[in-house]
Coordinates of C-alpha atoms in Angstrom, one line a residue:
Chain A
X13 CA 29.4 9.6 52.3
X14 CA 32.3 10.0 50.3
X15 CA 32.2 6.6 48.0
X16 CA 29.0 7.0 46.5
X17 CA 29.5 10.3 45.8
X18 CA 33.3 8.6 43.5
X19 CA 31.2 6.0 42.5
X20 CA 28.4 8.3 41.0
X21 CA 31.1 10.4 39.1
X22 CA 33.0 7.5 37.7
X23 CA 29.8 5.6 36.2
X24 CA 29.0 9.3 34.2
X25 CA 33.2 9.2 33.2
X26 CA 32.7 5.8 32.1
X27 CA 29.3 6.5 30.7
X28 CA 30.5 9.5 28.5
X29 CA 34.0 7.7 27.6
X30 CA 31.2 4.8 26.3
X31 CA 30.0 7.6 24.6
X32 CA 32.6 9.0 22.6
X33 CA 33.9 5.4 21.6
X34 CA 30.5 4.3 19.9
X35 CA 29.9 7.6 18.3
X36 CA 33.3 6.8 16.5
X37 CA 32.1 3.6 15.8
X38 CA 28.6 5.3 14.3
X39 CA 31.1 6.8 12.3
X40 CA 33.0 4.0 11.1
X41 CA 36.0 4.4 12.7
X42 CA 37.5 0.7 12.3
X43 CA 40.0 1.6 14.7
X44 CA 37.6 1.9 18.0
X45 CA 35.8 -1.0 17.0
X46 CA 39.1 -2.7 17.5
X47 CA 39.3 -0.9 20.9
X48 CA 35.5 -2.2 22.1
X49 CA 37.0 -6.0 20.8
X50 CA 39.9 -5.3 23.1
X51 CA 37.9 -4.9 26.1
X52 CA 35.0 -6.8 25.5
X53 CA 36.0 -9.9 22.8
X54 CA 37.1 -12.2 25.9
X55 CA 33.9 -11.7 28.0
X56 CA 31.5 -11.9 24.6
X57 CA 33.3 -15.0 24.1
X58 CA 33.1 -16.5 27.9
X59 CA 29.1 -15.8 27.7
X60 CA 28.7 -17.3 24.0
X61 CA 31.0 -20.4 25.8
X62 CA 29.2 -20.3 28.9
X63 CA 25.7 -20.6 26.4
X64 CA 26.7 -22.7 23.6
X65 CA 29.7 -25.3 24.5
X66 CA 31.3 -25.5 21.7
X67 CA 34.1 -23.0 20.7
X68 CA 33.6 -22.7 16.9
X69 CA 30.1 -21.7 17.2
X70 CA 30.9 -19.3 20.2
X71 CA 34.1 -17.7 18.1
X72 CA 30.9 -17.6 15.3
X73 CA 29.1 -15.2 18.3
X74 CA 31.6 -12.9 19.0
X75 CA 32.3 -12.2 15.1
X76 CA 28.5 -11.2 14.4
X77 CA 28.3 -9.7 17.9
X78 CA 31.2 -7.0 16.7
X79 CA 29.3 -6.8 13.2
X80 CA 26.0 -5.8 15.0
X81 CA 27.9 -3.7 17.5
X82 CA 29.7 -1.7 14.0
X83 CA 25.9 -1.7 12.8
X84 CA 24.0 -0.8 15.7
X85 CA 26.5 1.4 17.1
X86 CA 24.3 4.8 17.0
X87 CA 21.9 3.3 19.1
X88 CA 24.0 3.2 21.8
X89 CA 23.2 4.9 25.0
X90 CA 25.5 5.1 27.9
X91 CA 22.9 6.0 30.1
X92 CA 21.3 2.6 30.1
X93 CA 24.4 0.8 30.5
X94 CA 28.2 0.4 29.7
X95 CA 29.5 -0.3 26.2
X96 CA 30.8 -3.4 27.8
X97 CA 26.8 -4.2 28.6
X98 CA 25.5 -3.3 25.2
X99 CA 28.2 -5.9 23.7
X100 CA 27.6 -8.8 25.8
X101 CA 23.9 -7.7 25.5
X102 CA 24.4 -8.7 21.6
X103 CA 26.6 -11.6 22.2
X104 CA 24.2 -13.5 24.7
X105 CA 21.0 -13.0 22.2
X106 CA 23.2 -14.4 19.4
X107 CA 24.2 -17.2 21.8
X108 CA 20.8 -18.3 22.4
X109 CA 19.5 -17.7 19.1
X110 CA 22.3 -20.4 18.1
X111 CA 20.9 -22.6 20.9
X112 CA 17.3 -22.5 19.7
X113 CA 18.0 -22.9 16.4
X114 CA 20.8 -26.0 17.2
X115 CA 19.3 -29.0 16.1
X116 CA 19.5 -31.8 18.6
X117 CA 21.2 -34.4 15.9
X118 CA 23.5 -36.9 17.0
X119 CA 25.9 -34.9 15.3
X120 CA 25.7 -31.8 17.6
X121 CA 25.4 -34.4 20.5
X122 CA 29.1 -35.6 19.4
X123 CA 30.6 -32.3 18.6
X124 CA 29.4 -31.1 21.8
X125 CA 31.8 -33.7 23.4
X126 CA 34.5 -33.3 21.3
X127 CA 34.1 -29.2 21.9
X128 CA 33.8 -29.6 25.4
X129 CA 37.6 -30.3 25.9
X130 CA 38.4 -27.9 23.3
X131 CA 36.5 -25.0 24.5
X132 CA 38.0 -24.8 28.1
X133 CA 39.1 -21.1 28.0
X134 CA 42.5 -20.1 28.1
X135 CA 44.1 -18.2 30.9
X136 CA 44.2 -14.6 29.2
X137 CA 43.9 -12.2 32.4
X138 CA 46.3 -10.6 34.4
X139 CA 46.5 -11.6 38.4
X140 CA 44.7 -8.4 39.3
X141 CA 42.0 -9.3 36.8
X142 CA 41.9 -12.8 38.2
X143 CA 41.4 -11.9 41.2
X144 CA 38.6 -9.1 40.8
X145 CA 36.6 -12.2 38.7
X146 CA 37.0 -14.3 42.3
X147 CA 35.7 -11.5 44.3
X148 CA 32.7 -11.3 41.8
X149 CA 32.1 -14.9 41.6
X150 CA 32.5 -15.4 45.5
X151 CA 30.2 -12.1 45.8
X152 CA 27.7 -14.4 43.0
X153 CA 28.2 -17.3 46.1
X154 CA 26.7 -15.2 48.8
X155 CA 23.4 -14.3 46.5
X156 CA 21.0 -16.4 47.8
X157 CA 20.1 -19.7 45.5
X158 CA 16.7 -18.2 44.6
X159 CA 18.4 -15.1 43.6
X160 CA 21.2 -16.2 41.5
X161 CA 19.2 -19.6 39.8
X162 CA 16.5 -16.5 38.4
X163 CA 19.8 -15.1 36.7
X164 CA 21.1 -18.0 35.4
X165 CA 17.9 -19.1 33.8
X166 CA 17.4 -16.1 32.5
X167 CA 20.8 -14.8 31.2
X168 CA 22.4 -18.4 30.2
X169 CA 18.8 -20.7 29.2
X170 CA 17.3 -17.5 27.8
X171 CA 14.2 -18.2 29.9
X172 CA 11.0 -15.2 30.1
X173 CA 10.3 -14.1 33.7
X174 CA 7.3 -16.1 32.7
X175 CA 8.9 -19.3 31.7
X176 CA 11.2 -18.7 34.9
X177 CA 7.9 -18.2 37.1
X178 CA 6.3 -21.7 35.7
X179 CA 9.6 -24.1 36.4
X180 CA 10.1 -22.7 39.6
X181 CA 6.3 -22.4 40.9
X182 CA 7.0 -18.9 42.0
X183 CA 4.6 -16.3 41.5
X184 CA 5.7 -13.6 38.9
X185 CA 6.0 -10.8 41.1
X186 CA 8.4 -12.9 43.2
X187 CA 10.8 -13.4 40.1
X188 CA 10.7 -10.0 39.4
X189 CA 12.0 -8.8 43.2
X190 CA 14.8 -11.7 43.1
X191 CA 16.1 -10.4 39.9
X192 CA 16.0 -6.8 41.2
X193 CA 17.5 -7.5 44.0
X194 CA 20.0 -10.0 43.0
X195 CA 21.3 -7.4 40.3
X196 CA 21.0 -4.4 42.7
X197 CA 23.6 -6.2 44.5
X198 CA 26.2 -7.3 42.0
X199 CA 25.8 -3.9 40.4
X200 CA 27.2 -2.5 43.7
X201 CA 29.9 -4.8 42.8
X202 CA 30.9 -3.1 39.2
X203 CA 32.4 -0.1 40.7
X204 CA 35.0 -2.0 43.2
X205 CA 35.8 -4.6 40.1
X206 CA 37.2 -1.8 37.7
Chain B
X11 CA 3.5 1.2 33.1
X12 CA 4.0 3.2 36.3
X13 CA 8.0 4.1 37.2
X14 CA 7.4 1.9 40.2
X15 CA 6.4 -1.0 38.2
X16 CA 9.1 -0.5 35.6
X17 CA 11.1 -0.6 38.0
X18 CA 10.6 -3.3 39.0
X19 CA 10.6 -5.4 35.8
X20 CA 14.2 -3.6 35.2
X21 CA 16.2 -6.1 36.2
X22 CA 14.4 -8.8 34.1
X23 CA 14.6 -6.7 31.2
X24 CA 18.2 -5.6 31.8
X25 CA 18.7 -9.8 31.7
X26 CA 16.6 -10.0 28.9
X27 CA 14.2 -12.1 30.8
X28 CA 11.0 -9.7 29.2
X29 CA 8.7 -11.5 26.2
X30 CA 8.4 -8.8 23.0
X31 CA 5.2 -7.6 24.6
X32 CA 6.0 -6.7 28.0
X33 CA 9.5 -5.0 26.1
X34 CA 7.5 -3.1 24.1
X35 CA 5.7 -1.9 27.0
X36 CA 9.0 -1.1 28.9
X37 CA 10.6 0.9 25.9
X38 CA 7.1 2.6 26.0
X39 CA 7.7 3.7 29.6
X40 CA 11.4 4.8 28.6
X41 CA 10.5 6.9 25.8
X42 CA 8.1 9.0 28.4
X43 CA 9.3 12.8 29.1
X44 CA 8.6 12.5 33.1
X45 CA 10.7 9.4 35.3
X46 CA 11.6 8.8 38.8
X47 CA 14.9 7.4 38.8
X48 CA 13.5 5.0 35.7
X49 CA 16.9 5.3 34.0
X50 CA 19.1 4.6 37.0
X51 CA 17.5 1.8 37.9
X52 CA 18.0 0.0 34.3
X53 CA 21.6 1.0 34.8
X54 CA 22.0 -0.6 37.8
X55 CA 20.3 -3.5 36.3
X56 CA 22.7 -3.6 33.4
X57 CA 26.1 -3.1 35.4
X58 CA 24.7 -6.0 37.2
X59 CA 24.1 -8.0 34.2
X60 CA 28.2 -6.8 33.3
X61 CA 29.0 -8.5 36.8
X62 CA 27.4 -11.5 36.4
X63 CA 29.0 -12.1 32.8
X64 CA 32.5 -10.5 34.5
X65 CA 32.2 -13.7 36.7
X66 CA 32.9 -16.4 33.8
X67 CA 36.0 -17.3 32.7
X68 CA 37.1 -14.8 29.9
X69 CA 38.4 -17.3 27.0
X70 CA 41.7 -16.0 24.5
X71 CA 40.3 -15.4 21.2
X72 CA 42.6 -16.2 18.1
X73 CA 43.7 -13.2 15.9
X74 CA 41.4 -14.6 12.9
X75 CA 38.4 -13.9 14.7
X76 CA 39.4 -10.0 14.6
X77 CA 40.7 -10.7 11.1
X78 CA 37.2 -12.1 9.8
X79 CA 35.7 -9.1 11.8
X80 CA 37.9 -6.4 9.6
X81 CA 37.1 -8.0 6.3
X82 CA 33.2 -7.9 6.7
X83 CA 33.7 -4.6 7.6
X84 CA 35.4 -3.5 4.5
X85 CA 33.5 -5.2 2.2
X86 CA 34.4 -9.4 0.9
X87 CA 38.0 -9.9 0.5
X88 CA 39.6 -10.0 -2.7
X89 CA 39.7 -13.4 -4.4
X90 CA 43.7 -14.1 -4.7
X91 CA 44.0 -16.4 -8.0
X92 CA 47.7 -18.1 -7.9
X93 CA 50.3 -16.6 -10.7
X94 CA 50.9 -19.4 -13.8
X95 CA 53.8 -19.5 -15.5
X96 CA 53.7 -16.9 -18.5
X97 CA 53.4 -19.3 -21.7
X98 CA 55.3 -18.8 -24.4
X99 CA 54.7 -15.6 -26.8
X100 CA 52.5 -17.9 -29.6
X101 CA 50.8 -19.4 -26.8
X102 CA 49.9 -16.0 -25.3
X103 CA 49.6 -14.7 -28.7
X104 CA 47.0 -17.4 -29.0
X105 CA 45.5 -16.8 -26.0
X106 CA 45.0 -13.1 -26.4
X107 CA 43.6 -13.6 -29.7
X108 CA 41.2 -16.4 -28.2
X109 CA 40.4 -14.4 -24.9
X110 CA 39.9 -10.8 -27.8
X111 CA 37.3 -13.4 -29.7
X112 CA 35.4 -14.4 -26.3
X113 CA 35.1 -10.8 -25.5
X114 CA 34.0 -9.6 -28.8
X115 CA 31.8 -12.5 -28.9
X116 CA 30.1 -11.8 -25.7
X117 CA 30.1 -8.1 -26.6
X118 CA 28.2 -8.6 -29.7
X119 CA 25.8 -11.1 -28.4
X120 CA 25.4 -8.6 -25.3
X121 CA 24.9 -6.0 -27.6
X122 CA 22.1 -8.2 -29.6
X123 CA 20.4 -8.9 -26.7
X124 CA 20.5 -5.6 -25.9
X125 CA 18.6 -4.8 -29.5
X126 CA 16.6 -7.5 -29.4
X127 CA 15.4 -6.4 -25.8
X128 CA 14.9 -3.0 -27.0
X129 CA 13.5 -3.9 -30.2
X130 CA 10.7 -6.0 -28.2
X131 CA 10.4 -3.3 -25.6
X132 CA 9.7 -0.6 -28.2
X133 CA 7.6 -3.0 -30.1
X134 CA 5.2 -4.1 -27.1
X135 CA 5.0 -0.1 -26.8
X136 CA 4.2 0.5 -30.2
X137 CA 1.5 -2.6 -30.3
X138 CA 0.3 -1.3 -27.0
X139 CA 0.1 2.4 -28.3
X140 CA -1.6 1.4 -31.3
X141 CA -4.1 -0.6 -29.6
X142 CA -4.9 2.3 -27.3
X143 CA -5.5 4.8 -30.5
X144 CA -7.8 2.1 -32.5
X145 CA -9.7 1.9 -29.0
X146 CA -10.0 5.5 -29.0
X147 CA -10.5 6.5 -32.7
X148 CA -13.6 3.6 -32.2
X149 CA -15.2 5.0 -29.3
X150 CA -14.7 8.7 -31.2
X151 CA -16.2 7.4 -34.5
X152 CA -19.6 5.8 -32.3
X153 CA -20.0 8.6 -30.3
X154 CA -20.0 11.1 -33.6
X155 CA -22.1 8.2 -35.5
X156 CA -24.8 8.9 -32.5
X157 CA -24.5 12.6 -32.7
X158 CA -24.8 12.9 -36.6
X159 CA -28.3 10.5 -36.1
X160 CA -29.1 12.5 -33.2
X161 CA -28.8 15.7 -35.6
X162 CA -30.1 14.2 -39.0
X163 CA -33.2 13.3 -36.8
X164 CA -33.5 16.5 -35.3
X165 CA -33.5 18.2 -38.9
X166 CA -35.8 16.1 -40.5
X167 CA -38.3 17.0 -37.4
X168 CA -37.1 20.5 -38.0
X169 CA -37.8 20.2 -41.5
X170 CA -41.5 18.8 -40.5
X171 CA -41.8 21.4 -38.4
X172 CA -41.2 24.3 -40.7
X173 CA -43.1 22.7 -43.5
X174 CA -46.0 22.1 -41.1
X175 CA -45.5 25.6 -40.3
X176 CA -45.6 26.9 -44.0
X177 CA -48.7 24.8 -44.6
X178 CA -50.4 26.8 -41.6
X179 CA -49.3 30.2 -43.2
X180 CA -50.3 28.9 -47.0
X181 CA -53.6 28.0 -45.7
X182 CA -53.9 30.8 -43.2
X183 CA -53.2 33.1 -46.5
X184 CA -56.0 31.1 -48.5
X185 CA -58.0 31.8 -45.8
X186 CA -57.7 35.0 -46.1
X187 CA -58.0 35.7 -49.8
X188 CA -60.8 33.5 -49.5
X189 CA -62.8 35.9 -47.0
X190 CA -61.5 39.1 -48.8
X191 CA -63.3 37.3 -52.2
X192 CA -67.0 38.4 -52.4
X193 CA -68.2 35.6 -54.0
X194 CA -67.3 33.5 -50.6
X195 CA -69.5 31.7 -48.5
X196 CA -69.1 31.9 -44.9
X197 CA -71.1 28.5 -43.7
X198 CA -71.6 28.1 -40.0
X199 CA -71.1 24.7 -38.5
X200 CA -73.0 23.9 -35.3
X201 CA -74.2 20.7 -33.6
X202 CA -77.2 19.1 -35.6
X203 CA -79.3 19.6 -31.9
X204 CA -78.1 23.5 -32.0
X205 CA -76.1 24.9 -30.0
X206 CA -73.0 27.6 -30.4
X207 CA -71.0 27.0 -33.8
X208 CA -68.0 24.8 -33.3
X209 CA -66.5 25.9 -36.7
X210 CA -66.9 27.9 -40.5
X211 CA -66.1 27.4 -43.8
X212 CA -65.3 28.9 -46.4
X213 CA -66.3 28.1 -49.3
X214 CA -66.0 29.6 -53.0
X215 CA -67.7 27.9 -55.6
X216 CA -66.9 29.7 -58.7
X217 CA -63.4 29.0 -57.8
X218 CA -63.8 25.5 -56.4
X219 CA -62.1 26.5 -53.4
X220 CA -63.0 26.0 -49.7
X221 CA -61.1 25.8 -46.1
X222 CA -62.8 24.9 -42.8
X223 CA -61.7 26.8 -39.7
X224 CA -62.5 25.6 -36.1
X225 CA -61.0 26.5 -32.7
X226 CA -63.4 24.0 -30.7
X227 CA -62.1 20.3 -32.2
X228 CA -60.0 19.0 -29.1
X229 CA -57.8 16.0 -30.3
X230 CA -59.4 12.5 -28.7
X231 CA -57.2 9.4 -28.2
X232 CA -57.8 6.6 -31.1
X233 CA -60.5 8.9 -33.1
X234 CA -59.7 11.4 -36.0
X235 CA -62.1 14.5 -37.3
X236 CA -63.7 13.8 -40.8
X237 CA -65.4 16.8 -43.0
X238 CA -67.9 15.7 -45.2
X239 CA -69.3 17.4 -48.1
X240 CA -73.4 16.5 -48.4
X241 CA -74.8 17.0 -51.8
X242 CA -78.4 15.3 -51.8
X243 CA -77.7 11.8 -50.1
X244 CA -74.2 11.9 -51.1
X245 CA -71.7 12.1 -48.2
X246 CA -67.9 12.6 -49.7
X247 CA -65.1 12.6 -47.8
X248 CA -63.4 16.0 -48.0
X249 CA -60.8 14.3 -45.6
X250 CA -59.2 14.2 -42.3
X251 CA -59.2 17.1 -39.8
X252 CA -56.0 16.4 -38.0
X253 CA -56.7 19.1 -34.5
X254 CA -53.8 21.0 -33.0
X255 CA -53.4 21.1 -29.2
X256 CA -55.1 24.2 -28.9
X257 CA -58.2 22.5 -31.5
X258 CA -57.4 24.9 -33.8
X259 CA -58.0 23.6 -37.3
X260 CA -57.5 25.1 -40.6
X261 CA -58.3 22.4 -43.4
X262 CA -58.4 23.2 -47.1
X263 CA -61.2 21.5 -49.4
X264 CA -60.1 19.7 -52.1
X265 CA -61.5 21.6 -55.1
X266 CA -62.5 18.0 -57.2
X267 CA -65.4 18.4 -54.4
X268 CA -66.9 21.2 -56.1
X269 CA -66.5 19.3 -59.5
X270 CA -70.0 17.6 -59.6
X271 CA -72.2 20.8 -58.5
X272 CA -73.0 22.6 -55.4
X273 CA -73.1 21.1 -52.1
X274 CA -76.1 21.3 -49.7
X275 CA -74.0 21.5 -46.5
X276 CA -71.0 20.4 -44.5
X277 CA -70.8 18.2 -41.6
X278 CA -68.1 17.0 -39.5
X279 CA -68.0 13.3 -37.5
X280 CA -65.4 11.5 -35.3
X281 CA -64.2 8.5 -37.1
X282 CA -61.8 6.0 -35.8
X283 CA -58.3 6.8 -36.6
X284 CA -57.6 6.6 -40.7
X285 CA -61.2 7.8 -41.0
X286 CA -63.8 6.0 -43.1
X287 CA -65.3 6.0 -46.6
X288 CA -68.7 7.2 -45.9
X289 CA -69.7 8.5 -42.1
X290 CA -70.2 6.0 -39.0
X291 CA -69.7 8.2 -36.3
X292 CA -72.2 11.1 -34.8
X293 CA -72.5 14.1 -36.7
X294 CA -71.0 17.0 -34.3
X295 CA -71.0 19.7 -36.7
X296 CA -73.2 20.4 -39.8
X297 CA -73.8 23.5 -41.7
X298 CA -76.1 23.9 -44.5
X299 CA -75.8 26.4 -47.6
X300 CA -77.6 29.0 -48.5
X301 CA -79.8 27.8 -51.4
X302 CA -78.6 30.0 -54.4

């Protein structure tokens, strides 16, 4: 009875500490834009990776993903999400609009092996954060594969619900519920990650 | 878009799995006053999304990334040009004097252009302005041209008009001093098969002086009143009997008429416009004179 009730008054702290740190970015205070990069520059940079596979273009991401955040920072609302969500929000869309816009040369084709071995991340967590991203990605294991490939397509590939509905042969409604319901259930993993 | 249906697309918009269209929609359903638990469930959705992207492998980013961050944010960086060697004081004399010449060269043709642009600007104004005035001065000048032809016209009908008018009152006047004379003759004109008088005239020998008066010759299209005078089997022309709307006619007799003796009547025909030398038409008045 008890935990939901912590939970619930945690997300509105985090929601209103969100809050104050855009408004100060709204109001160009350089200073909490270097706060936002602090906590969210290595996981804008892991999703642009995770997107693009090559470092220099993902490093390329996170830069315009901070500019947009410093631009866009008024229309920021904690109630719809966390200011971590907003920036990775940003830094996936840039991601993929690299991708679709990436012309499939042989050049690319040979950066993108040469960036492969370049653009394994480097350990930058502590243990405690380590280990909260294995309980997340075990937790991402127990989704069932229907569940978590809707996700994946449509976080990492970028793919509509109804691009996602015609390569799987699902109906659209189905794709809908999975990503509800997958999402539902890492949600209820945010609060025991921070 | 009901709650329950947004909803249920909150997820895939939270993922950013929702075409322009159906995001539109969505935002649509968020900017509504009323929601059950609309708002919640797109925060869910996101905090999700922040798991799943919590589950990759957060990469070290170098300092220069935050570095190229800053600068944008303050505007481009300052260019940094390396330091030379001072030259020597004639060589920077030289140079200063060179660099003073550039300037004052690029002032001066600045500021030529800037005459020159001016001079053009205020020219294609002036050209333009004058072009406008000719235009209007020459539609002023035609329209008064067609108002003083419009008024000369209506004067010289004016003029027409009043002399016609003073013609009426001299003759009405002769008529008058005619009838007041005693030596007048009042000469009845009817139709040569009887019938009521159509008109009179006046006529007084001793002065050679006649009028004819009628109220009954109605104007007729393409015809024209002629008065005769009838001496014997002469028929003279005393002239045209031009009728006002009302047929009112008041004619004066030319006094050569009288010259050769006294007529035996007065007749009146319709002619063909202009009239004719001797009669061709009917005879629709005719009065005789008393024999003396």
């Amino acid at each position: 009875m008890l935990l939901p009730l912590l939970l619930a008054i945690l997300a509105r702290a985090t929601a209103a500490a969100d809050d104050t740190l855009f408004r100060r970015v709204a109001a160009r205070d350089a200073q909490a834009l270097r706060i936002l990069y602090d906590r969210c520059a290595g996981l804008a940079l892991g999703v642009a990776l995770r997107i693009l596979h090559n470092r220099s273009e993902a490093e390329d991401v996170v830069q315009e993903t901070f500019l947009e955040s410093w631009k866009r920072a008024e229309t920021f609302d904690g109630q719809r999400g966390s200011a971590t969500a907003f920036v990775l929000s940003i830094a996936r869309s840039r991601a993929l609009d690299r991708l679709r816009s990436r012309v499939t040369s042989d050049k690319a084709l040979a950066s993108l092996g040469r960036e492969a071995e370049a653009s394994v991340p480097l350990p930058i967590e502590t243990a405690e954060h380590r280990q909260d991203r294995e309980r997340i990605q075990a937790a991402l294991l127990t989704l069932p594969p229907e569940q978590r490939q809707v996700l994946e397509l449509a976080y990492f590939e970028g793919l509509t619900q109804r691009e996602i509905a015609d390569r799987l042969s699902d109906p659209l409604g189905t794709v809908k519920t999975r990503a509800r319901l997958a999402l539902e259930k890492l949600s209820a993993l945010l609060g025991e990650a921070q | 878009m009901t709650c329950a249906e947004f909803q249920e697309s909150a997820g895939l918009m939270a993922v950013g799995a929702l075409s322009t269209e159906e995001m539109s929609l969505a935002e649509a359903h968020l900017a509504e006053p009323r929601h059950s638990g609309c708002l919640a469930a797109l925060r869910r959705a996101a905090d999700g999304v922040e798991v799943l992207a919590r589950s990759l492998s957060p990469a070290r980013l170098d300092e220069r990334v935050w570095r190229g961050i800053e600068s944008q944010l303050a505007g481009p960086p300052p260019v940094k040009r390396a330091r030379r060697a001072a030259p020597p004081w004639r060589e920077r004399i030289a140079w200063s004097a060179a660099a003073a010449a550039v300037v004052l060269l690029l002032a001066n043709l600045a500021a030529r252009s800037h005459d020159n642009r001016r001079f053009a600007e205020q020219t294609a104004t002036a050209t333009q302005e004058r072009a406008t005035a000719t235009g209007t001065l020459e539609r002023e000048r035609a329209t008064a041209t067609a108002v003083a032809t419009r008024l000369e016209k209506e004067r010289e009908s004016c003029a027409r008009d009043l002399l016609a008018v003073r013609d009426d009152a001299d003759r009405q006047r002769f008529a008058l001093e005619l009838l007041q004379t005693p030596a007048t003759l009042v000469v009845s004109l009817a139709p040569p098969k009887g019938g009521k008088p159509g008109a009179r005239a006046l006529l007084n020998l001793e002065q050679r002086k006649g009028v004819l008066l009628s109220v009954a010759l109605a104007p007729q299209a393409g015809k024209d009143y002629e008065l005769w005078i009838i001496r014997g089997d002469k028929k003279l022309s005393a002239g045209l009997l031009r009728a006002g709307p009302s047929g009112g006619v008041l004619a004066s007799i030319d006094s050569g008429l009288f010259a050769s003796g006294r007529p035996d009547a007065v007749a009146v025909t319709l002619e063909k416009t202009g009239g004719a030398p001797q009669p061709t038409g009917p005879i629709l008045l005719v009065g005789a004179l008393p024999k003396s």
